Tab-separated table of C-alpha atoms and ligand atoms in Angstrom:
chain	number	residue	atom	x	y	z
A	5	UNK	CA	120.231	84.065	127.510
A	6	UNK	CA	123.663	83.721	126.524
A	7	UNK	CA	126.599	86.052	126.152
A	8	UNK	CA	125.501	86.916	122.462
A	9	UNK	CA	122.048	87.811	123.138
A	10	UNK	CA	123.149	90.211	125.955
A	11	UNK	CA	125.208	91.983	123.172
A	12	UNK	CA	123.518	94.896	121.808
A	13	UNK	CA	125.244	96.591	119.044
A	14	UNK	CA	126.263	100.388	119.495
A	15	UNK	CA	125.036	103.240	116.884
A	16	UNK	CA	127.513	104.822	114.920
A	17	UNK	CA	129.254	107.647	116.732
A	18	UNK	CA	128.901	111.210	115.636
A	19	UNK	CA	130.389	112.329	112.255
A	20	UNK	CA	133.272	115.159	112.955
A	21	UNK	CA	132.012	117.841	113.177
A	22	UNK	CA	128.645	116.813	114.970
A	23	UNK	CA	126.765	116.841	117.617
A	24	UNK	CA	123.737	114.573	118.154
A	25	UNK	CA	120.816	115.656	120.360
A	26	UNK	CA	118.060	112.607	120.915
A	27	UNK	CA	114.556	113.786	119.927
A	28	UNK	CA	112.920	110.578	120.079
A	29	UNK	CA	114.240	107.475	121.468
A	30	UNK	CA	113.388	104.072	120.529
A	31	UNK	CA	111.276	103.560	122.989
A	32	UNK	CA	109.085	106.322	122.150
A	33	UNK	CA	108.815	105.740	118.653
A	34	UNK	CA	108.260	102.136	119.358
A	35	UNK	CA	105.263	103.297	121.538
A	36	UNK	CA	103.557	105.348	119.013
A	37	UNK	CA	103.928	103.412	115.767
A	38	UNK	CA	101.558	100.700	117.671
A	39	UNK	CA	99.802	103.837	118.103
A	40	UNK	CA	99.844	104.827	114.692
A	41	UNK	CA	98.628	101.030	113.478
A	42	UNK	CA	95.601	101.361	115.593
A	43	UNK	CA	94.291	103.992	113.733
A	44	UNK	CA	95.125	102.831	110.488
A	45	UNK	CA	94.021	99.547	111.009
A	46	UNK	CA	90.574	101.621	111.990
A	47	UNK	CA	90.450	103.520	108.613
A	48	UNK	CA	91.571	100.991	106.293
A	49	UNK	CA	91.901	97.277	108.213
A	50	UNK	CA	89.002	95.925	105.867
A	51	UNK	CA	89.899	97.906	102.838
A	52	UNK	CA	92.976	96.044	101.678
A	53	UNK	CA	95.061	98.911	100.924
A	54	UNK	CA	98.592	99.560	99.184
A	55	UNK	CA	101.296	100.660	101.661
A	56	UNK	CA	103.625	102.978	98.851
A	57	UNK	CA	106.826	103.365	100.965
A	58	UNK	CA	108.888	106.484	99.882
A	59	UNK	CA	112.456	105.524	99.497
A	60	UNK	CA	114.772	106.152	101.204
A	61	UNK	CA	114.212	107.527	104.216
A	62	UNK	CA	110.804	106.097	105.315
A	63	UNK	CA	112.461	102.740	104.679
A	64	UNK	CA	112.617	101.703	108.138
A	65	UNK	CA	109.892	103.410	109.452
A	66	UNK	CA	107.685	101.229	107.204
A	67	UNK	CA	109.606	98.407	107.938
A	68	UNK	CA	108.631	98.793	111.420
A	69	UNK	CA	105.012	99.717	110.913
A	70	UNK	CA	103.672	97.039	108.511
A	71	UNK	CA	104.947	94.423	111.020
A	72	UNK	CA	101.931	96.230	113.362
A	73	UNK	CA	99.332	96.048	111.204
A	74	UNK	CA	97.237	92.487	111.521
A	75	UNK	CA	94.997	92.810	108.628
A	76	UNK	CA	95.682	92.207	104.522
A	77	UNK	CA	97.870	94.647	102.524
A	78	UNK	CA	100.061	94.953	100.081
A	79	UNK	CA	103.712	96.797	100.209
A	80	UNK	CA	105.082	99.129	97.161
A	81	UNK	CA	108.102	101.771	96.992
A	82	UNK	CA	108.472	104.789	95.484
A	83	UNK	CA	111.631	107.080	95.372
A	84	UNK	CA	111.379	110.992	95.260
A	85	UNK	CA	113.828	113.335	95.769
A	86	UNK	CA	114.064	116.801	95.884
A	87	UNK	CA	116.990	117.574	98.458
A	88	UNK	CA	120.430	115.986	96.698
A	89	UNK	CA	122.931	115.936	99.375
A	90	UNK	CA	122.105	119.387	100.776
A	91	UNK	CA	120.069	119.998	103.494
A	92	UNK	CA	118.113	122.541	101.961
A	93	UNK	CA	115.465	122.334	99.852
A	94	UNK	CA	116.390	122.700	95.768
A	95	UNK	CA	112.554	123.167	95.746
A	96	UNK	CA	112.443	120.613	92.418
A	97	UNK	CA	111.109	117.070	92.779
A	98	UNK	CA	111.398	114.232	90.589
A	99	UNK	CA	109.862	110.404	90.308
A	100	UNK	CA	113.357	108.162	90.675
A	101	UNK	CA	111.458	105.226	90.996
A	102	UNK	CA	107.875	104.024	90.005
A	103	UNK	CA	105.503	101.415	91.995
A	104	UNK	CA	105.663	98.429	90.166
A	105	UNK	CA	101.982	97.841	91.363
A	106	UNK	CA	99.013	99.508	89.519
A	107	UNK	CA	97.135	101.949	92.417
A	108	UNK	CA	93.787	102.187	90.484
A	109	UNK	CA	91.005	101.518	92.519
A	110	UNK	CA	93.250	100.797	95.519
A	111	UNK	CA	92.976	102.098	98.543
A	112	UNK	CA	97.021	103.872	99.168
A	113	UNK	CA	98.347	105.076	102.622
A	114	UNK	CA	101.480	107.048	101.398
A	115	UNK	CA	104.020	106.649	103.404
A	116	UNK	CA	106.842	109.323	104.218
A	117	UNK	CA	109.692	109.666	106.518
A	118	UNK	CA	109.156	113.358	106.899
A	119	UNK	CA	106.840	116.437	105.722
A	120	UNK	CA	109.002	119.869	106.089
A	121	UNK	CA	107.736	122.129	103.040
A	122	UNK	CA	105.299	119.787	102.121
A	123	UNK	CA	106.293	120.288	98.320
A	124	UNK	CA	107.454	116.285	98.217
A	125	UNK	CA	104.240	115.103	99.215
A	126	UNK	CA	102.172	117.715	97.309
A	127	UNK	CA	103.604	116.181	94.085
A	128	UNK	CA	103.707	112.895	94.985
A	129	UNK	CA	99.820	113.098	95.841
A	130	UNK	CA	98.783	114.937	92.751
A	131	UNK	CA	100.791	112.385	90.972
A	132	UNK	CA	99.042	109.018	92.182
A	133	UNK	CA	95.999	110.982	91.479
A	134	UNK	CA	96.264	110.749	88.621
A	135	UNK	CA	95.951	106.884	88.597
A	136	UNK	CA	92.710	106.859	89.852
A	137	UNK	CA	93.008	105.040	93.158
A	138	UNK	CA	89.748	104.633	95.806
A	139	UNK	CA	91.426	106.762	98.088
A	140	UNK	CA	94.872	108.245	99.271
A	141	UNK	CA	95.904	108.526	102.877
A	142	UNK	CA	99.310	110.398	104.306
A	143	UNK	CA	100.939	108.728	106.997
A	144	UNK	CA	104.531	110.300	108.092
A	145	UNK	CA	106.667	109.520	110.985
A	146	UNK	CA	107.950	113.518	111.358
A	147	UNK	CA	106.473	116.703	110.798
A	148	UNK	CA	107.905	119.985	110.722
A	149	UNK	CA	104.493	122.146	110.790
A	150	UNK	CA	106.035	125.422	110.839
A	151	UNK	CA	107.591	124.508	107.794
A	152	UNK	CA	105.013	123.129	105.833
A	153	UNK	CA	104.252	126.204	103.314
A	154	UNK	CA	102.331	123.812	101.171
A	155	UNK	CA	99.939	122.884	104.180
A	156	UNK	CA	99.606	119.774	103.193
A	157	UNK	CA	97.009	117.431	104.849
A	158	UNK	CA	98.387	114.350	107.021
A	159	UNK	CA	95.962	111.808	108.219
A	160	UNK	CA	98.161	109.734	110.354
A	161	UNK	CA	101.591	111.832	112.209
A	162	UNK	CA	104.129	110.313	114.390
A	163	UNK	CA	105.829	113.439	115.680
A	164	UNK	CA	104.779	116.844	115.234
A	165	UNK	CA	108.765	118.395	115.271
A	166	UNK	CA	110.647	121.774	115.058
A	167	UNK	CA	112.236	123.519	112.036
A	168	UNK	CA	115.874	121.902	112.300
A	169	UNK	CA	117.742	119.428	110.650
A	170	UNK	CA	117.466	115.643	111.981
A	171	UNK	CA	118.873	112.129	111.149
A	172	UNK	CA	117.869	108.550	112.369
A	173	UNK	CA	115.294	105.729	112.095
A	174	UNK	CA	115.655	106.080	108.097
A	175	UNK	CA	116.420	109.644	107.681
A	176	UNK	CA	120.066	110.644	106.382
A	177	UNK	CA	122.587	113.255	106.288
A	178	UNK	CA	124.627	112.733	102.844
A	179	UNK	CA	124.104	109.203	103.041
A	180	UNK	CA	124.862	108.876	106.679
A	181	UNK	CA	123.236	107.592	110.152
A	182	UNK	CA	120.254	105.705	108.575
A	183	UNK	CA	121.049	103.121	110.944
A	184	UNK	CA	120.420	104.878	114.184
A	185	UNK	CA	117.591	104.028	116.540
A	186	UNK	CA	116.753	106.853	117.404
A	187	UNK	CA	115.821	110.340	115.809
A	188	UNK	CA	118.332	113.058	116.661
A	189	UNK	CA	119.115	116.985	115.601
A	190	UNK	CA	122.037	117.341	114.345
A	191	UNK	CA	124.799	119.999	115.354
A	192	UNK	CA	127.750	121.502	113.899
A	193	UNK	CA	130.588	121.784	116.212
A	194	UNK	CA	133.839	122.958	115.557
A	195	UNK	CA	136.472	120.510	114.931
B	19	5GP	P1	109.668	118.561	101.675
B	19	5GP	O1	109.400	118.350	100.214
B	19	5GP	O2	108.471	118.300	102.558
B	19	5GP	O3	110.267	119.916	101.932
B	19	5GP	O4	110.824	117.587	102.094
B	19	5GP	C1	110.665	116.234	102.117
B	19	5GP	C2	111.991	115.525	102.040
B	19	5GP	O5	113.081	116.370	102.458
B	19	5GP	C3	111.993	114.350	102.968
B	19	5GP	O6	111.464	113.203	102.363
B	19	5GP	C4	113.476	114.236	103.325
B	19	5GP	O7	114.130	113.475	102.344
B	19	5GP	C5	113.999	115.662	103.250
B	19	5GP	N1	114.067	116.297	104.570
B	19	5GP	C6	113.332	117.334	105.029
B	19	5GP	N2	113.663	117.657	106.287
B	19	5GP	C7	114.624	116.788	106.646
B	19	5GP	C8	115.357	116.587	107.865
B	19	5GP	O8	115.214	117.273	108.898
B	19	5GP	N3	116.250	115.564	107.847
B	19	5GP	C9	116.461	114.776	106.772
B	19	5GP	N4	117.364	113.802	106.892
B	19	5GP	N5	115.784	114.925	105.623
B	19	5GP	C10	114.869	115.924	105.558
C-alpha cells in the first residue's frame, strides 16, 4: 500500500455554531445495509423491480445499497420536498422531479433517506399508485417512529431513531454535510 492509499480523507468539521453527536458510524450502517439487501433480495430478488431513489437525501444511501443487491433491477429518481431549508416541516409536498421510467406493472421498492411525519412518503405512495405498478415496497435508512403521525407502513428500516434533527450519509442541513460518513444529531452551541 502506498502513502496515498493510507490517506483517508477527513469529514468536514462542524458548521459554527454546531455540535455533532455520532448516531451511527460507518461501520454500523455498513453492517446493516448488507442486512437490509438480504431481505430485499428475499422479497423481490426474482421480481425485477424498480429501485425509485428519492432525491436528495437518500442519494447515497441508495448508492450504497444497490451495489448489495446481486440480482436484476433497474434504478430511477424522484425528488420531493416538503421541508425548504428549515428544519421543520411546512407540512406541503410537491413532485420536483418525475421518474423518467414508466412504474406500471413494476414491482417499486421506494426508497427514502428518512420517514419523520410520514406525510412525504404518504404522498409519494398514493402518487405511484396511481400508475398502477405490481407492487410498492418502503425501504428507508432512518425512522423517527414517534414522529410518524401518518403511521405509515415501512417494509424494510435501517434505524429506528429519536425525534431530533440529524445530518450525514445523504441527509442535509441547508445544503450542508451530505458528505459525512456517518449519521450525526446536530447541536446548537453558542458561538
Ligand atoms: P416527513 O414528510 O416524513 O415529515 O419528512 C421527510 C423529509 O423531511 C425527509 O425526506 C427529509 O428531507 C426531511 N427530514 C425529516 N427529518 C429530518 C432530519 O432529521 N434531518 C434531515 N436532514 N432531514 C429530515
Amino acid at each position: 500500500m502506498n502513502q496515498f492509499n493510507q490517506m483517508r480523507l477527513q469529514p468536514e468539521p462542524p458548521l459554527p455554531g454546531h455540535r455533532l453527536e455520532i448516531l451511527h458510524e460507518e461501520q454500523d450502517i455498513r453492517q446493516r445495509i448488507a442486512e437490509l439487501s438480504k431481505e430485499i433480495r428475499e422479497q423481490l430478488g426474482d421480481k425485477d423491480p424498480i429501485v425509485v431513489c428519492v432525491l436528495k437525501g437518500a442519494f447515497v444511501f441508495v448508492a450504497d445499497l444497490v451495489r448489495q443487491l446481486d440480482f436484476p433491477f433497474t434504478v430511477d429518481f424522484l425528488r420531493a420536498s416538503s421541508y425548504g431549508d428549515s428544519v421543520v416541516t411546512s407540512g406541503e409536498v410537491k413532485l420536483d422531479l418525475d421518474l423518467q421510467q414508466s412504474i406500471s406493472n413494476r414491482h417499486v421498492l421506494l426508497v427514502e433517506d428518512i420517514v419523520d411525519t410520514g406525510l412525504t412518503l404518504k404522498y409519494l405512495q398514493s402518487n405511484l399508485e396511481s400508475r398502477n405498478p405490481a407492487s410498492i415496497k418502503i425501504c428507508t435508512l432512518l425512522h423517527k417512529p414517534l414522529n410518524n403521525v401518518k403511521l405509515t407502513h415501512i417494509d424494510f428500516c435501517g434505524f429506528e431513531i429519536p425525534n431530533d434533527f440529524v445530518v450525514g450519509y445523504g441527509l442535509d442541513w441547508q445544503g450542508y454535510y451530505r458528505n459525512l460518513p456517518y449519521i450525526a444529531q446536530v447541536h446548537q452551541v453558542s458561538k
